[in-house]
JSON list of C-alpha atoms in Angstrom, two decimals:
[
{"chain": "A", "resi": 6, "resn": "MET", "atom": "CA", "xyz": [-15.47, -3.73, 1.76]},
{"chain": "A", "resi": 7, "resn": "SER", "atom": "CA", "xyz": [-13.99, -5.71, 4.62]},
{"chain": "A", "resi": 8, "resn": "LEU", "atom": "CA", "xyz": [-11.75, -4.11, 7.22]},
{"chain": "A", "resi": 9, "resn": "LYS", "atom": "CA", "xyz": [-11.46, -7.24, 9.36]},
{"chain": "A", "resi": 10, "resn": "ASN", "atom": "CA", "xyz": [-7.70, -7.29, 9.74]},
{"chain": "A", "resi": 11, "resn": "PRO", "atom": "CA", "xyz": [-5.31, -5.85, 12.32]},
{"chain": "A", "resi": 12, "resn": "TYR", "atom": "CA", "xyz": [-4.46, -2.75, 10.26]},
{"chain": "A", "resi": 13, "resn": "GLY", "atom": "CA", "xyz": [-7.94, -1.75, 9.12]},
{"chain": "A", "resi": 14, "resn": "ASP", "atom": "CA", "xyz": [-6.81, -2.22, 5.52]},
{"chain": "A", "resi": 15, "resn": "PHE", "atom": "CA", "xyz": [-9.19, -2.59, 2.57]},
{"chain": "A", "resi": 16, "resn": "GLU", "atom": "CA", "xyz": [-9.41, -6.28, 1.59]},
{"chain": "A", "resi": 17, "resn": "ILE", "atom": "CA", "xyz": [-9.44, -6.72, -2.19]},
{"chain": "A", "resi": 18, "resn": "THR", "atom": "CA", "xyz": [-11.00, -10.02, -3.25]},
{"chain": "A", "resi": 19, "resn": "GLU", "atom": "CA", "xyz": [-12.42, -9.45, -6.74]},
{"chain": "A", "resi": 20, "resn": "PRO", "atom": "CA", "xyz": [-10.12, -10.11, -9.74]},
{"chain": "A", "resi": 21, "resn": "GLN", "atom": "CA", "xyz": [-11.58, -7.04, -11.48]},
{"chain": "A", "resi": 22, "resn": "ALA", "atom": "CA", "xyz": [-10.58, -4.82, -8.54]},
{"chain": "A", "resi": 23, "resn": "LEU", "atom": "CA", "xyz": [-7.08, -6.34, -8.48]},
{"chain": "A", "resi": 24, "resn": "ARG", "atom": "CA", "xyz": [-6.74, -5.63, -12.19]},
{"chain": "A", "resi": 25, "resn": "ALA", "atom": "CA", "xyz": [-8.12, -2.11, -11.78]},
{"chain": "A", "resi": 26, "resn": "LEU", "atom": "CA", "xyz": [-5.47, -1.27, -9.19]},
{"chain": "A", "resi": 27, "resn": "ALA", "atom": "CA", "xyz": [-2.68, -2.85, -11.25]},
{"chain": "A", "resi": 28, "resn": "HIS", "atom": "CA", "xyz": [-2.15, 0.38, -13.17]},
{"chain": "A", "resi": 29, "resn": "PRO", "atom": "CA", "xyz": [0.66, 2.81, -12.37]},
{"chain": "A", "resi": 30, "resn": "VAL", "atom": "CA", "xyz": [-1.53, 5.93, -12.26]},
{"chain": "A", "resi": 31, "resn": "ARG", "atom": "CA", "xyz": [-4.26, 4.30, -10.16]},
{"chain": "A", "resi": 32, "resn": "LEU", "atom": "CA", "xyz": [-1.73, 2.87, -7.74]},
{"chain": "A", "resi": 33, "resn": "ALA", "atom": "CA", "xyz": [-0.07, 6.31, -7.49]},
{"chain": "A", "resi": 34, "resn": "ILE", "atom": "CA", "xyz": [-3.45, 7.98, -6.88]},
{"chain": "A", "resi": 35, "resn": "LEU", "atom": "CA", "xyz": [-4.36, 5.59, -4.08]},
{"chain": "A", "resi": 36, "resn": "ASP", "atom": "CA", "xyz": [-0.90, 5.86, -2.53]},
{"chain": "A", "resi": 37, "resn": "ARG", "atom": "CA", "xyz": [-1.09, 9.67, -2.57]},
{"chain": "A", "resi": 38, "resn": "LEU", "atom": "CA", "xyz": [-4.57, 9.77, -1.03]},
{"chain": "A", "resi": 39, "resn": "GLN", "atom": "CA", "xyz": [-3.56, 7.31, 1.69]},
{"chain": "A", "resi": 40, "resn": "LYS", "atom": "CA", "xyz": [-0.46, 9.29, 2.58]},
{"chain": "A", "resi": 41, "resn": "HIS", "atom": "CA", "xyz": [-1.65, 12.88, 2.19]},
{"chain": "A", "resi": 42, "resn": "GLY", "atom": "CA", "xyz": [-5.41, 12.70, 2.64]},
{"chain": "A", "resi": 43, "resn": "PRO", "atom": "CA", "xyz": [-8.27, 14.01, 0.49]},
{"chain": "A", "resi": 44, "resn": "SER", "atom": "CA", "xyz": [-7.61, 15.78, -2.77]},
{"chain": "A", "resi": 45, "resn": "THR", "atom": "CA", "xyz": [-9.12, 16.71, -6.10]},
{"chain": "A", "resi": 46, "resn": "ALA", "atom": "CA", "xyz": [-8.14, 15.37, -9.51]},
{"chain": "A", "resi": 47, "resn": "THR", "atom": "CA", "xyz": [-6.40, 18.69, -10.15]},
{"chain": "A", "resi": 48, "resn": "GLY", "atom": "CA", "xyz": [-4.47, 18.45, -6.88]},
{"chain": "A", "resi": 49, "resn": "LEU", "atom": "CA", "xyz": [-3.41, 14.87, -7.60]},
{"chain": "A", "resi": 50, "resn": "SER", "atom": "CA", "xyz": [-2.42, 15.50, -11.20]},
{"chain": "A", "resi": 51, "resn": "PRO", "atom": "CA", "xyz": [1.18, 16.77, -10.74]},
{"chain": "A", "resi": 52, "resn": "HIS", "atom": "CA", "xyz": [1.96, 13.97, -8.28]},
{"chain": "A", "resi": 53, "resn": "VAL", "atom": "CA", "xyz": [0.73, 11.02, -10.36]},
{"chain": "A", "resi": 54, "resn": "GLY", "atom": "CA", "xyz": [1.91, 11.95, -13.84]},
{"chain": "A", "resi": 55, "resn": "ALA", "atom": "CA", "xyz": [-1.45, 12.42, -15.54]},
{"chain": "A", "resi": 56, "resn": "THR", "atom": "CA", "xyz": [-3.73, 15.29, -16.56]},
{"chain": "A", "resi": 57, "resn": "PRO", "atom": "CA", "xyz": [-6.65, 16.22, -14.28]},
{"chain": "A", "resi": 58, "resn": "SER", "atom": "CA", "xyz": [-9.17, 14.72, -16.72]},
{"chain": "A", "resi": 59, "resn": "VAL", "atom": "CA", "xyz": [-7.27, 11.42, -16.83]},
{"chain": "A", "resi": 60, "resn": "VAL", "atom": "CA", "xyz": [-6.90, 11.42, -13.04]},
{"chain": "A", "resi": 61, "resn": "SER", "atom": "CA", "xyz": [-10.64, 12.07, -12.71]},
{"chain": "A", "resi": 62, "resn": "TRP", "atom": "CA", "xyz": [-11.40, 9.06, -14.93]},
{"chain": "A", "resi": 63, "resn": "HIS", "atom": "CA", "xyz": [-9.07, 6.84, -12.87]},
{"chain": "A", "resi": 64, "resn": "LEU", "atom": "CA", "xyz": [-10.65, 8.08, -9.61]},
{"chain": "A", "resi": 65, "resn": "ARG", "atom": "CA", "xyz": [-14.12, 7.14, -10.86]},
{"chain": "A", "resi": 66, "resn": "HIS", "atom": "CA", "xyz": [-12.77, 3.72, -11.87]},
{"chain": "A", "resi": 67, "resn": "LEU", "atom": "CA", "xyz": [-11.26, 3.17, -8.40]},
{"chain": "A", "resi": 68, "resn": "ALA", "atom": "CA", "xyz": [-14.55, 4.30, -6.84]},
{"chain": "A", "resi": 69, "resn": "THR", "atom": "CA", "xyz": [-16.36, 1.56, -8.77]},
{"chain": "A", "resi": 70, "resn": "PHE", "atom": "CA", "xyz": [-14.55, -0.96, -6.56]},
{"chain": "A", "resi": 71, "resn": "GLY", "atom": "CA", "xyz": [-14.86, 1.04, -3.35]},
{"chain": "A", "resi": 72, "resn": "LEU", "atom": "CA", "xyz": [-11.16, 1.89, -3.13]},
{"chain": "A", "resi": 73, "resn": "VAL", "atom": "CA", "xyz": [-11.83, 5.65, -3.07]},
{"chain": "A", "resi": 74, "resn": "THR", "atom": "CA", "xyz": [-14.91, 7.60, -2.00]},
{"chain": "A", "resi": 75, "resn": "ASP", "atom": "CA", "xyz": [-16.12, 11.16, -1.91]},
{"chain": "A", "resi": 76, "resn": "ALA", "atom": "CA", "xyz": [-14.24, 12.99, 0.84]},
{"chain": "A", "resi": 77, "resn": "ASP", "atom": "CA", "xyz": [-16.04, 13.49, 4.14]},
{"chain": "A", "resi": 78, "resn": "GLY", "atom": "CA", "xyz": [-17.29, 17.05, 4.57]},
{"chain": "A", "resi": 79, "resn": "SER", "atom": "CA", "xyz": [-16.55, 18.00, 0.96]},
{"chain": "A", "resi": 80, "resn": "THR", "atom": "CA", "xyz": [-19.03, 20.68, -0.04]},
{"chain": "A", "resi": 81, "resn": "SER", "atom": "CA", "xyz": [-17.44, 22.24, -3.11]},
{"chain": "A", "resi": 82, "resn": "LYS", "atom": "CA", "xyz": [-19.69, 22.08, -6.18]},
{"chain": "A", "resi": 83, "resn": "ARG", "atom": "CA", "xyz": [-16.88, 23.19, -8.45]},
{"chain": "A", "resi": 84, "resn": "GLU", "atom": "CA", "xyz": [-14.42, 20.42, -7.63]},
{"chain": "A", "resi": 85, "resn": "ARG", "atom": "CA", "xyz": [-14.96, 16.87, -6.42]},
{"chain": "A", "resi": 86, "resn": "TRP", "atom": "CA", "xyz": [-12.85, 15.88, -3.43]},
{"chain": "A", "resi": 87, "resn": "TRP", "atom": "CA", "xyz": [-11.78, 12.27, -3.04]},
{"chain": "A", "resi": 88, "resn": "GLN", "atom": "CA", "xyz": [-10.36, 10.20, -0.20]},
{"chain": "A", "resi": 89, "resn": "ALA", "atom": "CA", "xyz": [-8.96, 6.68, 0.14]},
{"chain": "A", "resi": 90, "resn": "ALA", "atom": "CA", "xyz": [-11.52, 4.27, 1.58]},
{"chain": "A", "resi": 91, "resn": "ALA", "atom": "CA", "xyz": [-8.94, 2.90, 4.04]},
{"chain": "A", "resi": 92, "resn": "ARG", "atom": "CA", "xyz": [-5.39, 3.59, 5.23]},
{"chain": "A", "resi": 93, "resn": "GLY", "atom": "CA", "xyz": [-4.04, 0.69, 3.17]},
{"chain": "A", "resi": 94, "resn": "PHE", "atom": "CA", "xyz": [-5.08, -2.33, 1.17]},
{"chain": "A", "resi": 95, "resn": "ARG", "atom": "CA", "xyz": [-4.27, -5.99, 1.06]},
{"chain": "A", "resi": 96, "resn": "PHE", "atom": "CA", "xyz": [-5.05, -8.95, -1.13]},
{"chain": "A", "resi": 97, "resn": "SER", "atom": "CA", "xyz": [-4.31, -12.64, -1.14]},
{"chain": "A", "resi": 98, "resn": "LEU", "atom": "CA", "xyz": [-3.88, -15.04, -4.01]},
{"chain": "A", "resi": 99, "resn": "PRO", "atom": "CA", "xyz": [-7.35, -16.13, -5.19]},
{"chain": "A", "resi": 100, "resn": "ASP", "atom": "CA", "xyz": [-8.10, -19.75, -6.01]},
{"chain": "A", "resi": 101, "resn": "ASP", "atom": "CA", "xyz": [-9.21, -19.27, -9.62]},
{"chain": "A", "resi": 102, "resn": "PRO", "atom": "CA", "xyz": [-6.83, -18.72, -12.57]},
{"chain": "A", "resi": 103, "resn": "GLU", "atom": "CA", "xyz": [-8.34, -15.31, -13.43]},
{"chain": "A", "resi": 104, "resn": "GLY", "atom": "CA", "xyz": [-7.84, -14.08, -9.88]},
{"chain": "A", "resi": 105, "resn": "GLN", "atom": "CA", "xyz": [-4.30, -15.46, -9.74]},
{"chain": "A", "resi": 106, "resn": "ALA", "atom": "CA", "xyz": [-3.39, -13.68, -12.96]},
{"chain": "A", "resi": 107, "resn": "ALA", "atom": "CA", "xyz": [-4.87, -10.41, -11.65]},
{"chain": "A", "resi": 108, "resn": "ALA", "atom": "CA", "xyz": [-3.04, -10.75, -8.31]},
{"chain": "A", "resi": 109, "resn": "ARG", "atom": "CA", "xyz": [0.22, -11.44, -10.13]},
{"chain": "A", "resi": 110, "resn": "GLN", "atom": "CA", "xyz": [-0.31, -8.36, -12.29]},
{"chain": "A", "resi": 111, "resn": "LEU", "atom": "CA", "xyz": [-0.90, -6.19, -9.20]},
{"chain": "A", "resi": 112, "resn": "ARG", "atom": "CA", "xyz": [2.12, -7.66, -7.40]},
{"chain": "A", "resi": 113, "resn": "GLY", "atom": "CA", "xyz": [4.27, -6.85, -10.42]},
{"chain": "A", "resi": 114, "resn": "GLU", "atom": "CA", "xyz": [3.02, -3.27, -10.52]},
{"chain": "A", "resi": 115, "resn": "MET", "atom": "CA", "xyz": [3.62, -2.86, -6.78]},
{"chain": "A", "resi": 116, "resn": "PHE", "atom": "CA", "xyz": [7.15, -4.30, -7.00]},
{"chain": "A", "resi": 117, "resn": "ALA", "atom": "CA", "xyz": [7.90, -1.89, -9.85]},
{"chain": "A", "resi": 118, "resn": "ARG", "atom": "CA", "xyz": [6.41, 1.10, -8.01]},
{"chain": "A", "resi": 119, "resn": "TYR", "atom": "CA", "xyz": [8.23, 0.51, -4.75]},
{"chain": "A", "resi": 120, "resn": "ALA", "atom": "CA", "xyz": [11.55, -0.72, -6.16]},
{"chain": "A", "resi": 121, "resn": "GLU", "atom": "CA", "xyz": [13.05, 2.79, -5.94]},
{"chain": "A", "resi": 122, "resn": "THR", "atom": "CA", "xyz": [11.63, 3.57, -2.48]},
{"chain": "A", "resi": 123, "resn": "PRO", "atom": "CA", "xyz": [14.74, 2.55, -0.48]},
{"chain": "A", "resi": 124, "resn": "GLN", "atom": "CA", "xyz": [17.04, 4.54, -2.78]},
{"chain": "A", "resi": 125, "resn": "GLN", "atom": "CA", "xyz": [14.75, 7.58, -2.59]},
{"chain": "A", "resi": 126, "resn": "TRP", "atom": "CA", "xyz": [14.76, 7.30, 1.20]},
{"chain": "A", "resi": 127, "resn": "LEU", "atom": "CA", "xyz": [18.57, 7.12, 1.23]},
{"chain": "A", "resi": 128, "resn": "LEU", "atom": "CA", "xyz": [18.88, 10.25, -0.92]},
{"chain": "A", "resi": 129, "resn": "GLN", "atom": "CA", "xyz": [15.99, 12.36, 0.40]},
{"chain": "A", "resi": 130, "resn": "GLU", "atom": "CA", "xyz": [15.06, 11.33, 3.92]},
{"chain": "A", "resi": 131, "resn": "GLU", "atom": "CA", "xyz": [18.13, 9.80, 5.56]},
{"chain": "A", "resi": 132, "resn": "PRO", "atom": "CA", "xyz": [20.29, 12.96, 5.35]},
{"chain": "A", "resi": 133, "resn": "ARG", "atom": "CA", "xyz": [17.56, 14.94, 7.18]},
{"chain": "A", "resi": 134, "resn": "LEU", "atom": "CA", "xyz": [17.33, 12.53, 10.13]},
{"chain": "A", "resi": 135, "resn": "ASP", "atom": "CA", "xyz": [19.12, 13.01, 13.42]},
{"chain": "A", "resi": 136, "resn": "ASP", "atom": "CA", "xyz": [21.61, 10.37, 14.57]},
{"chain": "A", "resi": 137, "resn": "THR", "atom": "CA", "xyz": [19.08, 8.50, 16.71]},
{"chain": "A", "resi": 138, "resn": "TRP", "atom": "CA", "xyz": [16.58, 7.97, 13.89]},
{"chain": "A", "resi": 139, "resn": "ARG", "atom": "CA", "xyz": [19.33, 7.33, 11.36]},
{"chain": "A", "resi": 140, "resn": "GLY", "atom": "CA", "xyz": [20.73, 4.62, 13.63]},
{"chain": "A", "resi": 141, "resn": "LEU", "atom": "CA", "xyz": [17.34, 2.91, 13.93]},
{"chain": "A", "resi": 142, "resn": "ALA", "atom": "CA", "xyz": [16.86, 2.58, 10.19]},
{"chain": "A", "resi": 143, "resn": "GLY", "atom": "CA", "xyz": [17.80, -0.83, 8.93]},
{"chain": "A", "resi": 144, "resn": "VAL", "atom": "CA", "xyz": [17.83, -3.33, 6.12]},
{"chain": "A", "resi": 145, "resn": "ALA", "atom": "CA", "xyz": [17.74, -7.08, 6.54]},
{"chain": "A", "resi": 146, "resn": "ASP", "atom": "CA", "xyz": [17.95, -9.96, 4.10]},
{"chain": "A", "resi": 147, "resn": "THR", "atom": "CA", "xyz": [17.07, -13.03, 6.14]},
{"chain": "A", "resi": 148, "resn": "ARG", "atom": "CA", "xyz": [16.46, -16.54, 4.86]},
{"chain": "A", "resi": 149, "resn": "PHE", "atom": "CA", "xyz": [14.78, -19.11, 7.06]},
{"chain": "A", "resi": 150, "resn": "VAL", "atom": "CA", "xyz": [13.07, -22.47, 6.71]},
{"chain": "A", "resi": 151, "resn": "ALA", "atom": "CA", "xyz": [9.33, -22.68, 7.49]},
{"chain": "A", "resi": 152, "resn": "THR", "atom": "CA", "xyz": [6.22, -24.56, 6.49]},
{"chain": "A", "resi": 153, "resn": "ALA", "atom": "CA", "xyz": [3.36, -22.72, 4.80]},
{"chain": "A", "resi": 154, "resn": "ASP", "atom": "CA", "xyz": [1.40, -22.78, 8.07]},
{"chain": "A", "resi": 155, "resn": "GLU", "atom": "CA", "xyz": [4.37, -21.44, 10.03]},
{"chain": "A", "resi": 156, "resn": "LEU", "atom": "CA", "xyz": [4.86, -18.61, 7.53]},
{"chain": "A", "resi": 157, "resn": "ARG", "atom": "CA", "xyz": [1.16, -17.72, 7.80]},
{"chain": "A", "resi": 158, "resn": "GLN", "atom": "CA", "xyz": [1.42, -17.70, 11.60]},
{"chain": "A", "resi": 159, "resn": "LEU", "atom": "CA", "xyz": [4.57, -15.57, 11.46]},
{"chain": "A", "resi": 160, "resn": "GLU", "atom": "CA", "xyz": [2.90, -12.99, 9.21]},
{"chain": "A", "resi": 161, "resn": "GLU", "atom": "CA", "xyz": [-0.15, -12.87, 11.50]},
{"chain": "A", "resi": 162, "resn": "ALA", "atom": "CA", "xyz": [2.09, -12.43, 14.57]},
{"chain": "A", "resi": 163, "resn": "ILE", "atom": "CA", "xyz": [4.01, -9.58, 12.88]},
{"chain": "A", "resi": 164, "resn": "GLU", "atom": "CA", "xyz": [0.74, -7.85, 11.97]},
{"chain": "A", "resi": 165, "resn": "GLU", "atom": "CA", "xyz": [-0.62, -8.19, 15.51]},
{"chain": "A", "resi": 166, "resn": "LEU", "atom": "CA", "xyz": [2.60, -6.69, 16.85]},
{"chain": "A", "resi": 167, "resn": "LEU", "atom": "CA", "xyz": [2.51, -3.74, 14.42]},
{"chain": "A", "resi": 168, "resn": "ALA", "atom": "CA", "xyz": [-1.24, -3.07, 14.52]},
{"chain": "A", "resi": 169, "resn": "PRO", "atom": "CA", "xyz": [-1.21, -0.67, 17.52]},
{"chain": "A", "resi": 170, "resn": "TYR", "atom": "CA", "xyz": [1.42, 1.49, 15.78]},
{"chain": "A", "resi": 171, "resn": "VAL", "atom": "CA", "xyz": [-0.33, 1.40, 12.41]},
{"chain": "A", "resi": 172, "resn": "ARG", "atom": "CA", "xyz": [-3.62, 2.44, 14.01]},
{"chain": "A", "resi": 173, "resn": "ARG", "atom": "CA", "xyz": [-1.95, 5.16, 16.10]},
{"chain": "A", "resi": 174, "resn": "LYS", "atom": "CA", "xyz": [-2.90, 7.73, 13.43]},
{"chain": "A", "resi": 175, "resn": "ASP", "atom": "CA", "xyz": [-6.46, 7.38, 14.72]},
{"chain": "A", "resi": 176, "resn": "ASP", "atom": "CA", "xyz": [-5.41, 8.66, 18.13]},
{"chain": "A", "resi": 177, "resn": "ASP", "atom": "CA", "xyz": [-5.83, 12.33, 18.89]},
{"chain": "A", "resi": 178, "resn": "ALA", "atom": "CA", "xyz": [-2.28, 12.77, 20.15]},
{"chain": "A", "resi": 179, "resn": "PRO", "atom": "CA", "xyz": [0.58, 10.36, 19.42]},
{"chain": "A", "resi": 180, "resn": "PRO", "atom": "CA", "xyz": [3.37, 10.26, 22.03]},
{"chain": "A", "resi": 181, "resn": "ALA", "atom": "CA", "xyz": [5.93, 13.06, 22.07]},
{"chain": "A", "resi": 182, "resn": "GLY", "atom": "CA", "xyz": [8.76, 12.37, 19.67]},
{"chain": "A", "resi": 183, "resn": "ALA", "atom": "CA", "xyz": [6.75, 10.00, 17.47]},
{"chain": "A", "resi": 184, "resn": "GLN", "atom": "CA", "xyz": [7.14, 10.30, 13.73]},
{"chain": "A", "resi": 185, "resn": "LEU", "atom": "CA", "xyz": [6.07, 8.44, 10.62]},
{"chain": "A", "resi": 186, "resn": "VAL", "atom": "CA", "xyz": [8.02, 5.25, 9.86]},
{"chain": "A", "resi": 187, "resn": "ARG", "atom": "CA", "xyz": [7.64, 3.12, 6.75]},
{"chain": "A", "resi": 188, "resn": "MET", "atom": "CA", "xyz": [8.28, -0.61, 6.82]},
{"chain": "A", "resi": 189, "resn": "LEU", "atom": "CA", "xyz": [8.56, -2.44, 3.51]},
{"chain": "A", "resi": 190, "resn": "ARG", "atom": "CA", "xyz": [8.09, -6.13, 4.09]},
{"chain": "A", "resi": 191, "resn": "TYR", "atom": "CA", "xyz": [8.40, -8.77, 1.40]},
{"chain": "A", "resi": 192, "resn": "LEU", "atom": "CA", "xyz": [7.68, -12.44, 2.01]},
{"chain": "A", "resi": 193, "resn": "LEU", "atom": "CA", "xyz": [9.29, -14.23, -0.92]},
{"chain": "A", "resi": 194, "resn": "PRO", "atom": "CA", "xyz": [9.12, -18.02, -0.60]},
{"chain": "A", "resi": 195, "resn": "GLU", "atom": "CA", "xyz": [11.74, -19.71, -2.77]},
{"chain": "A", "resi": 196, "resn": "ALA", "atom": "CA", "xyz": [10.81, -22.62, -4.99]},
{"chain": "A", "resi": 197, "resn": "ALA", "atom": "CA", "xyz": [12.10, -26.02, -3.87]},
{"chain": "A", "resi": 198, "resn": "ALA", "atom": "CA", "xyz": [15.35, -27.08, -5.51]},
{"chain": "A", "resi": 199, "resn": "ASP", "atom": "CA", "xyz": [14.90, -29.50, -8.41]},
{"chain": "A", "resi": 200, "resn": "THR", "atom": "CA", "xyz": [16.73, -32.66, -7.32]},
{"chain": "A", "resi": 201, "resn": "SER", "atom": "CA", "xyz": [15.47, -34.78, -10.23]},
{"chain": "A", "resi": 202, "resn": "ALA", "atom": "CA", "xyz": [18.20, -33.49, -12.59]},
{"chain": "A", "resi": 203, "resn": "SER", "atom": "CA", "xyz": [21.09, -35.16, -10.76]}
]
């Protein structure tokens, strides 16, 4: 496992691990453990839409690739406690066709999983916010022209800027008034226009 990135995220490089995570229950399990901390298969079951025995099987499968581990300080012999190996994960498009297919599969599953997130926020979270926080929430749809190198540099600059806030959970005491914020960020390069059909 590599954590050599600004966020301390788990770097997924193996096609098999990409494919393993590209499953709705496994993605839900990892998301739940990252957000809420250690849990058992029984505790995860009602939140991920699977029975405890199925969740247990998926946890063991995720553990094969190092995405989840036994929870620190877990001493119960009756139930196995699990934790996410890192606060988040990331992957890039591998060079080989197998890896590209696996990455595409995982991207598709992630797009499907998070497609409803903004609507859920609007219905469940936004009404409970005070005016200050409500006013800071935002949506942008920005198109710009960049080279591949410029886009890579832009993404790295954004990550460097956000890293201190992402890692703030490690601090003993965040500043007064701080609360959890979620940023969904999609980089969606558009294919060049086909000018040969004119």
